GROMACS .gro file of C-alpha atoms in nm:
model
  358
    1UNK     CA    1  13.719   2.742  11.670
    2UNK     CA    2  13.390   2.905  11.607
    3UNK     CA    3  13.211   3.014  11.298
    4UNK     CA    4  12.915   3.252  11.294
    5UNK     CA    5  12.683   3.401  11.048
    6UNK     CA    6  12.410   3.669  11.099
    7UNK     CA    7  12.166   3.760  10.835
    8UNK     CA    8  11.857   3.996  10.765
    9UNK     CA    9  11.627   3.997  10.476
   10UNK     CA   10  11.319   4.201  10.373
   11UNK     CA   11  11.103   4.221  10.073
   12UNK     CA   12  10.776   4.400   9.951
   13UNK     CA   13  10.546   4.222   9.711
   14UNK     CA   14  10.284   4.424   9.503
   15UNK     CA   15  10.043   4.190   9.313
   16UNK     CA   16   9.987   4.336   8.968
   17UNK     CA   17   9.754   4.049   8.836
   18UNK     CA   18   9.408   4.087   8.710
   19UNK     CA   19   9.175   4.045   9.026
   20UNK     CA   20   8.866   3.822   8.994
   21UNK     CA   21   8.519   3.956   9.115
   22UNK     CA   22   8.552   4.229   9.362
   23UNK     CA   23   8.869   4.135   9.515
   24UNK     CA   24   9.139   4.405   9.537
   25UNK     CA   25   9.498   4.327   9.472
   26UNK     CA   26   9.715   4.246   9.788
   27UNK     CA   27  10.044   4.345   9.915
   28UNK     CA   28  10.270   4.147  10.122
   29UNK     CA   29  10.570   4.251  10.342
   30UNK     CA   30  10.824   4.000  10.443
   31UNK     CA   31  11.097   4.048  10.715
   32UNK     CA   32  11.348   3.773  10.813
   33UNK     CA   33  11.637   3.750  11.036
   34UNK     CA   34  11.864   3.460  11.145
   35UNK     CA   35  12.197   3.331  11.263
   36UNK     CA   36  12.408   3.033  11.262
   37UNK     CA   37  12.689   2.934  11.515
   38UNK     CA   38  12.920   2.634  11.420
   39UNK     CA   39  13.227   2.475  11.564
   40UNK     CA   40  13.440   2.183  11.449
   41UNK     CA   41  13.704   1.985  11.631
   42UNK     CA   42  13.906   1.684  11.520
   43UNK     CA   43  13.651   1.481  11.331
   44UNK     CA   44  13.347   1.636  11.482
   45UNK     CA   45  13.118   1.935  11.383
   46UNK     CA   46  12.843   2.111  11.570
   47UNK     CA   47  12.608   2.373  11.451
   48UNK     CA   48  12.324   2.581  11.594
   49UNK     CA   49  12.081   2.790  11.381
   50UNK     CA   50  11.796   3.021  11.458
   51UNK     CA   51  11.551   3.211  11.236
   52UNK     CA   52  11.251   3.416  11.226
   53UNK     CA   53  11.034   3.523  10.955
   54UNK     CA   54  10.729   3.761  10.951
   55UNK     CA   55  10.481   3.768  10.656
   56UNK     CA   56  10.217   4.051  10.679
   57UNK     CA   57   9.948   4.123  10.428
   58UNK     CA   58   9.820   4.457  10.323
   59UNK     CA   59   9.529   4.615  10.105
   60UNK     CA   60   9.336   4.301   9.964
   61UNK     CA   61   9.547   4.075  10.213
   62UNK     CA   62   9.473   4.298  10.509
   63UNK     CA   63   9.441   4.094  10.831
   64UNK     CA   64   9.669   3.818  10.734
   65UNK     CA   65   9.973   3.776  10.944
   66UNK     CA   66  10.203   3.466  10.960
   67UNK     CA   67  10.511   3.440  11.200
   68UNK     CA   68  10.756   3.159  11.157
   69UNK     CA   69  11.009   3.069  11.427
   70UNK     CA   70  11.279   2.813  11.354
   71UNK     CA   71  11.561   2.649  11.573
   72UNK     CA   72  11.797   2.372  11.401
   73UNK     CA   73  12.068   2.173  11.560
   74UNK     CA   74  12.323   1.969  11.367
   75UNK     CA   75  12.594   1.724  11.468
   76UNK     CA   76  12.822   1.563  11.235
   77UNK     CA   77  13.129   1.333  11.218
   78UNK     CA   78  13.376   1.267  10.931
   79UNK     CA   79  13.607   0.976  10.915
   80UNK     CA   80  13.789   0.804  10.635
   81UNK     CA   81  13.534   0.531  10.590
   82UNK     CA   82  13.225   0.705  10.707
   83UNK     CA   83  13.062   1.048  10.743
   84UNK     CA   84  12.741   1.107  10.939
   85UNK     CA   85  12.530   1.407  10.997
   86UNK     CA   86  12.225   1.427  11.222
   87UNK     CA   87  12.010   1.705  11.293
   88UNK     CA   88  11.649   1.830  11.384
   89UNK     CA   89  11.471   2.141  11.294
   90UNK     CA   90  11.187   2.289  11.514
   91UNK     CA   91  10.931   2.511  11.362
   92UNK     CA   92  10.667   2.723  11.546
   93UNK     CA   93  10.404   2.861  11.275
   94UNK     CA   94  10.144   3.122  11.394
   95UNK     CA   95   9.893   3.246  11.150
   96UNK     CA   96   9.629   3.532  11.196
   97UNK     CA   97   9.372   3.538  10.930
   98UNK     CA   98   9.012   3.649  10.873
   99UNK     CA   99   8.942   3.308  10.719
  100UNK     CA  100   9.022   3.126  11.052
  101UNK     CA  101   8.711   3.092  11.286
  102UNK     CA  102   8.900   3.182  11.602
  103UNK     CA  103   9.104   3.444  11.419
  104UNK     CA  104   9.443   3.261  11.472
  105UNK     CA  105   9.596   2.933  11.447
  106UNK     CA  106   9.950   2.782  11.547
  107UNK     CA  107  10.130   2.472  11.491
  108UNK     CA  108  10.465   2.297  11.601
  109UNK     CA  109  10.671   2.092  11.363
  110UNK     CA  110  10.977   1.876  11.420
  111UNK     CA  111  11.175   1.785  11.108
  112UNK     CA  112  11.459   1.520  11.116
  113UNK     CA  113  11.763   1.556  10.892
  114UNK     CA  114  12.005   1.261  10.828
  115UNK     CA  115  12.301   1.231  10.598
  116UNK     CA  116  12.512   0.911  10.601
  117UNK     CA  117  12.765   0.800  10.361
  118UNK     CA  118  12.995   0.488  10.389
  119UNK     CA  119  13.315   0.427  10.206
  120UNK     CA  120  13.394   0.065  10.134
  121UNK     CA  121  13.749   0.162  10.035
  122UNK     CA  122  13.638   0.103   9.681
  123UNK     CA  123  13.541   0.394   9.451
  124UNK     CA  124  13.293   0.202   9.279
  125UNK     CA  125  13.068   0.106   9.578
  126UNK     CA  126  12.955   0.379   9.837
  127UNK     CA  127  12.643   0.336  10.012
  128UNK     CA  128  12.434   0.633  10.129
  129UNK     CA  129  12.117   0.731  10.326
  130UNK     CA  130  11.971   1.079  10.305
  131UNK     CA  131  11.674   1.195  10.497
  132UNK     CA  132  11.581   1.567  10.406
  133UNK     CA  133  11.282   1.737  10.554
  134UNK     CA  134  11.149   2.080  10.483
  135UNK     CA  135  10.856   2.310  10.545
  136UNK     CA  136  10.722   2.562  10.305
  137UNK     CA  137  10.461   2.818  10.420
  138UNK     CA  138  10.156   2.877  10.203
  139UNK     CA  139  10.134   3.260  10.222
  140UNK     CA  140  10.021   3.440   9.913
  141UNK     CA  141  10.378   3.540   9.790
  142UNK     CA  142  10.513   3.204   9.832
  143UNK     CA  143  10.208   3.057   9.630
  144UNK     CA  144  10.264   3.317   9.347
  145UNK     CA  145  10.632   3.192   9.313
  146UNK     CA  146  10.501   2.821   9.290
  147UNK     CA  147  10.212   2.899   9.057
  148UNK     CA  148  10.163   3.244   8.879
  149UNK     CA  149   9.794   3.155   8.814
  150UNK     CA  150   9.698   3.104   9.172
  151UNK     CA  151   9.362   3.249   9.298
  152UNK     CA  152   9.391   3.621   9.391
  153UNK     CA  153   9.488   3.678   9.756
  154UNK     CA  154   9.488   3.300   9.837
  155UNK     CA  155   9.654   3.257  10.186
  156UNK     CA  156   9.636   2.918  10.344
  157UNK     CA  157   9.742   2.869  10.713
  158UNK     CA  158   9.871   2.514  10.703
  159UNK     CA  159  10.223   2.485  10.578
  160UNK     CA  160  10.349   2.209  10.347
  161UNK     CA  161  10.570   1.953  10.523
  162UNK     CA  162  10.768   1.699  10.320
  163UNK     CA  163  11.006   1.412  10.421
  164UNK     CA  164  11.204   1.247  10.151
  165UNK     CA  165  11.415   0.939  10.234
  166UNK     CA  166  11.679   0.819   9.975
  167UNK     CA  167  11.880   0.501  10.010
  168UNK     CA  168  12.129   0.385   9.746
  169UNK     CA  169  12.474   0.341   9.595
  170UNK     CA  170  12.700   0.569   9.428
  171UNK     CA  171  13.052   0.550   9.283
  172UNK     CA  172  13.290   0.557   8.991
  173UNK     CA  173  13.477   0.304   8.781
  174UNK     CA  174  13.657   0.255   8.464
  175UNK     CA  175  13.951   0.494   8.575
  176UNK     CA  176  13.685   0.743   8.681
  177UNK     CA  177  13.524   0.775   8.333
  178UNK     CA  178  13.200   0.650   8.459
  179UNK     CA  179  13.008   0.766   8.769
  180UNK     CA  180  12.678   0.645   8.858
  181UNK     CA  181  12.392   0.686   9.144
  182UNK     CA  182  12.130   0.434   9.216
  183UNK     CA  183  11.862   0.480   9.477
  184UNK     CA  184  11.524   0.394   9.616
  185UNK     CA  185  11.294   0.664   9.778
  186UNK     CA  186  11.012   0.713   9.999
  187UNK     CA  187  10.845   1.053  10.022
  188UNK     CA  188  10.582   1.156  10.275
  189UNK     CA  189  10.408   1.513  10.219
  190UNK     CA  190  10.171   1.653  10.468
  191UNK     CA  191   9.939   1.906  10.344
  192UNK     CA  192  10.036   1.843   9.986
  193UNK     CA  193   9.885   2.099   9.740
  194UNK     CA  194   9.632   1.933   9.505
  195UNK     CA  195   9.603   2.213   9.261
  196UNK     CA  196   9.266   2.230   9.056
  197UNK     CA  197   9.156   2.457   8.787
  198UNK     CA  198   8.847   2.671   8.805
  199UNK     CA  199   8.660   2.705   8.482
  200UNK     CA  200   8.321   2.816   8.364
  201UNK     CA  201   8.273   2.520   8.133
  202UNK     CA  202   8.135   2.191   8.243
  203UNK     CA  203   8.373   2.040   7.985
  204UNK     CA  204   8.682   2.202   7.882
  205UNK     CA  205   8.668   2.304   7.504
  206UNK     CA  206   8.961   2.192   7.293
  207UNK     CA  207   9.275   2.417   7.330
  208UNK     CA  208   9.102   2.587   7.625
  209UNK     CA  209   9.313   2.863   7.759
  210UNK     CA  210   9.288   3.032   8.109
  211UNK     CA  211   9.137   2.994   8.448
  212UNK     CA  212   9.262   3.057   8.803
  213UNK     CA  213   9.383   2.783   9.036
  214UNK     CA  214   9.350   2.688   9.389
  215UNK     CA  215   9.422   2.368   9.588
  216UNK     CA  216   9.298   2.142   9.855
  217UNK     CA  217   9.534   1.990  10.110
  218UNK     CA  218   9.573   1.625  10.187
  219UNK     CA  219   9.854   1.379  10.242
  220UNK     CA  220  10.050   1.218   9.955
  221UNK     CA  221  10.281   0.922   9.981
  222UNK     CA  222  10.529   0.806   9.694
  223UNK     CA  223  10.748   0.521   9.660
  224UNK     CA  224  11.007   0.505   9.370
  225UNK     CA  225  11.344   0.446   9.239
  226UNK     CA  226  11.595   0.610   9.003
  227UNK     CA  227  11.944   0.634   8.893
  228UNK     CA  228  12.202   0.849   8.700
  229UNK     CA  229  12.488   0.744   8.501
  230UNK     CA  230  12.773   0.986   8.365
  231UNK     CA  231  13.019   0.896   8.106
  232UNK     CA  232  13.327   1.123   8.057
  233UNK     CA  233  13.554   0.993   7.764
  234UNK     CA  234  13.765   1.297   7.776
  235UNK     CA  235  13.806   1.607   8.012
  236UNK     CA  236  13.607   1.806   7.771
  237UNK     CA  237  13.324   1.577   7.679
  238UNK     CA  238  13.068   1.419   7.884
  239UNK     CA  239  12.729   1.229   7.859
  240UNK     CA  240  12.480   1.193   8.124
  241UNK     CA  241  12.155   0.984   8.136
  242UNK     CA  242  11.909   0.955   8.409
  243UNK     CA  243  11.543   0.804   8.496
  244UNK     CA  244  11.313   0.824   8.788
  245UNK     CA  245  10.989   0.615   8.854
  246UNK     CA  246  10.746   0.691   9.130
  247UNK     CA  247  10.417   0.525   9.249
  248UNK     CA  248  10.176   0.768   9.443
  249UNK     CA  249   9.903   0.708   9.706
  250UNK     CA  250   9.680   0.995   9.763
  251UNK     CA  251   9.400   1.061  10.030
  252UNK     CA  252   9.166   1.233   9.798
  253UNK     CA  253   9.001   1.205   9.463
  254UNK     CA  254   9.198   1.481   9.329
  255UNK     CA  255   9.474   1.412   9.101
  256UNK     CA  256   9.816   1.509   9.227
  257UNK     CA  257   9.972   1.658   8.912
  258UNK     CA  258  10.306   1.485   8.945
  259UNK     CA  259  10.479   1.291   8.672
  260UNK     CA  260  10.525   0.900   8.758
  261UNK     CA  261  10.810   0.865   8.510
  262UNK     CA  262  11.093   1.128   8.438
  263UNK     CA  263  11.398   1.089   8.204
  264UNK     CA  264  11.689   1.301   8.117
  265UNK     CA  265  11.976   1.287   7.853
  266UNK     CA  266  12.255   1.536   7.831
  267UNK     CA  267  12.574   1.606   7.649
  268UNK     CA  268  12.829   1.884   7.719
  269UNK     CA  269  13.135   1.961   7.541
  270UNK     CA  270  13.386   2.240   7.667
  271UNK     CA  271  13.652   2.401   7.447
  272UNK     CA  272  13.878   2.670   7.525
  273UNK     CA  273  13.672   2.909   7.302
  274UNK     CA  274  13.323   2.771   7.340
  275UNK     CA  275  13.092   2.559   7.532
  276UNK     CA  276  12.809   2.334   7.387
  277UNK     CA  277  12.530   2.161   7.589
  278UNK     CA  278  12.234   1.952   7.442
  279UNK     CA  279  11.968   1.809   7.667
  280UNK     CA  280  11.643   1.621   7.642
  281UNK     CA  281  11.402   1.609   7.949
  282UNK     CA  282  11.116   1.382   7.934
  283UNK     CA  283  10.790   1.368   8.165
  284UNK     CA  284  10.496   1.120   8.143
  285UNK     CA  285  10.142   1.212   8.158
  286UNK     CA  286  10.008   1.418   8.448
  287UNK     CA  287   9.655   1.539   8.523
  288UNK     CA  288   9.465   1.800   8.734
  289UNK     CA  289   9.114   1.840   8.833
  290UNK     CA  290   8.882   2.126   8.715
  291UNK     CA  291   8.574   2.256   8.884
  292UNK     CA  292   8.311   2.523   8.809
  293UNK     CA  293   8.220   2.818   9.043
  294UNK     CA  294   7.864   2.674   9.076
  295UNK     CA  295   7.979   2.339   9.193
  296UNK     CA  296   8.315   2.424   9.365
  297UNK     CA  297   8.328   2.101   9.562
  298UNK     CA  298   8.237   1.860   9.272
  299UNK     CA  299   8.511   1.756   9.024
  300UNK     CA  300   8.387   1.834   8.676
  301UNK     CA  301   8.658   1.661   8.481
  302UNK     CA  302   9.035   1.637   8.439
  303UNK     CA  303   9.292   1.825   8.229
  304UNK     CA  304   9.545   1.565   8.097
  305UNK     CA  305   9.888   1.687   8.004
  306UNK     CA  306  10.040   1.433   7.757
  307UNK     CA  307  10.386   1.281   7.761
  308UNK     CA  308  10.630   1.535   7.621
  309UNK     CA  309  11.002   1.581   7.575
  310UNK     CA  310  11.182   1.926   7.611
  311UNK     CA  311  11.474   1.932   7.388
  312UNK     CA  312  11.727   2.189   7.485
  313UNK     CA  313  12.034   2.356   7.347
  314UNK     CA  314  12.300   2.588   7.496
  315UNK     CA  315  12.593   2.757   7.314
  316UNK     CA  316  12.837   2.980   7.469
  317UNK     CA  317  13.116   3.162   7.284
  318UNK     CA  318  13.406   3.297   7.496
  319UNK     CA  319  13.556   3.612   7.398
  320UNK     CA  320  13.766   3.663   7.710
  321UNK     CA  321  13.762   3.555   8.074
  322UNK     CA  322  13.530   3.856   8.137
  323UNK     CA  323  13.298   3.851   7.846
  324UNK     CA  324  13.092   3.560   7.658
  325UNK     CA  325  12.795   3.549   7.433
  326UNK     CA  326  12.535   3.282   7.471
  327UNK     CA  327  12.224   3.152   7.325
  328UNK     CA  328  11.977   2.929   7.510
  329UNK     CA  329  11.718   2.740   7.307
  330UNK     CA  330  11.412   2.562   7.469
  331UNK     CA  331  11.150   2.326   7.328
  332UNK     CA  332  11.318   2.285   6.996
  333UNK     CA  333  11.096   1.989   6.905
  334UNK     CA  334  10.793   2.227   6.951
  335UNK     CA  335  10.618   1.987   7.204
  336UNK     CA  336  10.306   2.063   7.411
  337UNK     CA  337  10.468   2.139   7.739
  338UNK     CA  338  10.275   2.217   8.043
  339UNK     CA  339  10.369   2.318   8.405
  340UNK     CA  340  10.016   2.427   8.481
  341UNK     CA  341   9.682   2.292   8.335
  342UNK     CA  342   9.549   2.505   8.039
  343UNK     CA  343   9.854   2.731   8.041
  344UNK     CA  344  10.099   2.582   7.768
  345UNK     CA  345  10.468   2.677   7.777
  346UNK     CA  346  10.608   2.845   7.465
  347UNK     CA  347  10.693   2.663   7.156
  348UNK     CA  348  11.031   2.679   7.006
  349UNK     CA  349  11.205   2.973   7.181
  350UNK     CA  350  11.540   3.107   7.238
  351UNK     CA  351  11.725   3.371   7.461
  352UNK     CA  352  12.035   3.549   7.344
  353UNK     CA  353  12.259   3.763   7.540
  354UNK     CA  354  12.604   3.862   7.668
  355UNK     CA  355  12.758   3.803   7.999
  356UNK     CA  356  13.016   4.042   8.144
  357UNK     CA  357  13.200   4.034   8.452
  358UNK     CA  358  13.421   4.333   8.585
   0.00000   0.00000   0.00000
């Protein structure tokens, strides 16, 4: 038996940010098409995927064109004691840009994919190995989705390619009241984005706000370990705690802006008339470089984001199966939270609304 999927997608992006210097706002038009064909028989699965994406710039981005061709193959086998999925994705990325000396540049990339899980006939002990690889283009629209303060009309021809390997154990015990996952990880990122801030100040004043951001690309390697534990004393109540520790090795003097320690605690309670959730997410110190326009290749200093905890609360009242009212509170502890240097997140804030389905 065969299953298939065909999809088309298109989008038009207008940049409404304030341009710097004499740059005009750019536009970007994206078109994508793809398909997937899969078949399963007995314990085997086979899938083939093809895709094409075209990204073209206009106005301030005129002359930029990027075309991405993708072909992927997957094979899987599922047995009572073991499941395995092997695959490889091939990408051909061709870029035309006025910033390229020869006018155009192309690259080929092979991305392996592995998912292996073993069942020792015990719920409490299930080894696994996951290798996930992905490619992200650095066209202007993609960069604005990653960072809203990116330099106007920035379009970088080299895509970012990441390989993430996780090896560990997972399982449940205590009559399934407890569930856990423990893992070690190795991540290799080619053309990692080392974001930096451009500032007119040789030294950032206290509480400085503003500036645009660009990045340099170098490799980044990280090694770490982490785990999660979930406790469900009843079907309505659950507690979750998790932590992740990483050590980084970079090929540049620029800081990578990633947190070495992350932690999370969450509690959820579900009643027939309401749902309540409380969570605390912690991140260790992070840092980014800042430079001045007069010395763009020299690091003038670093912006340090302190250790902070984002305390969250979610409450939902159920009027019926088709209508609920909700409130989502963020940063209840009013901590100095930063996703980007010199751009603090809101203090205590809340979102109220109604969800309806019909």
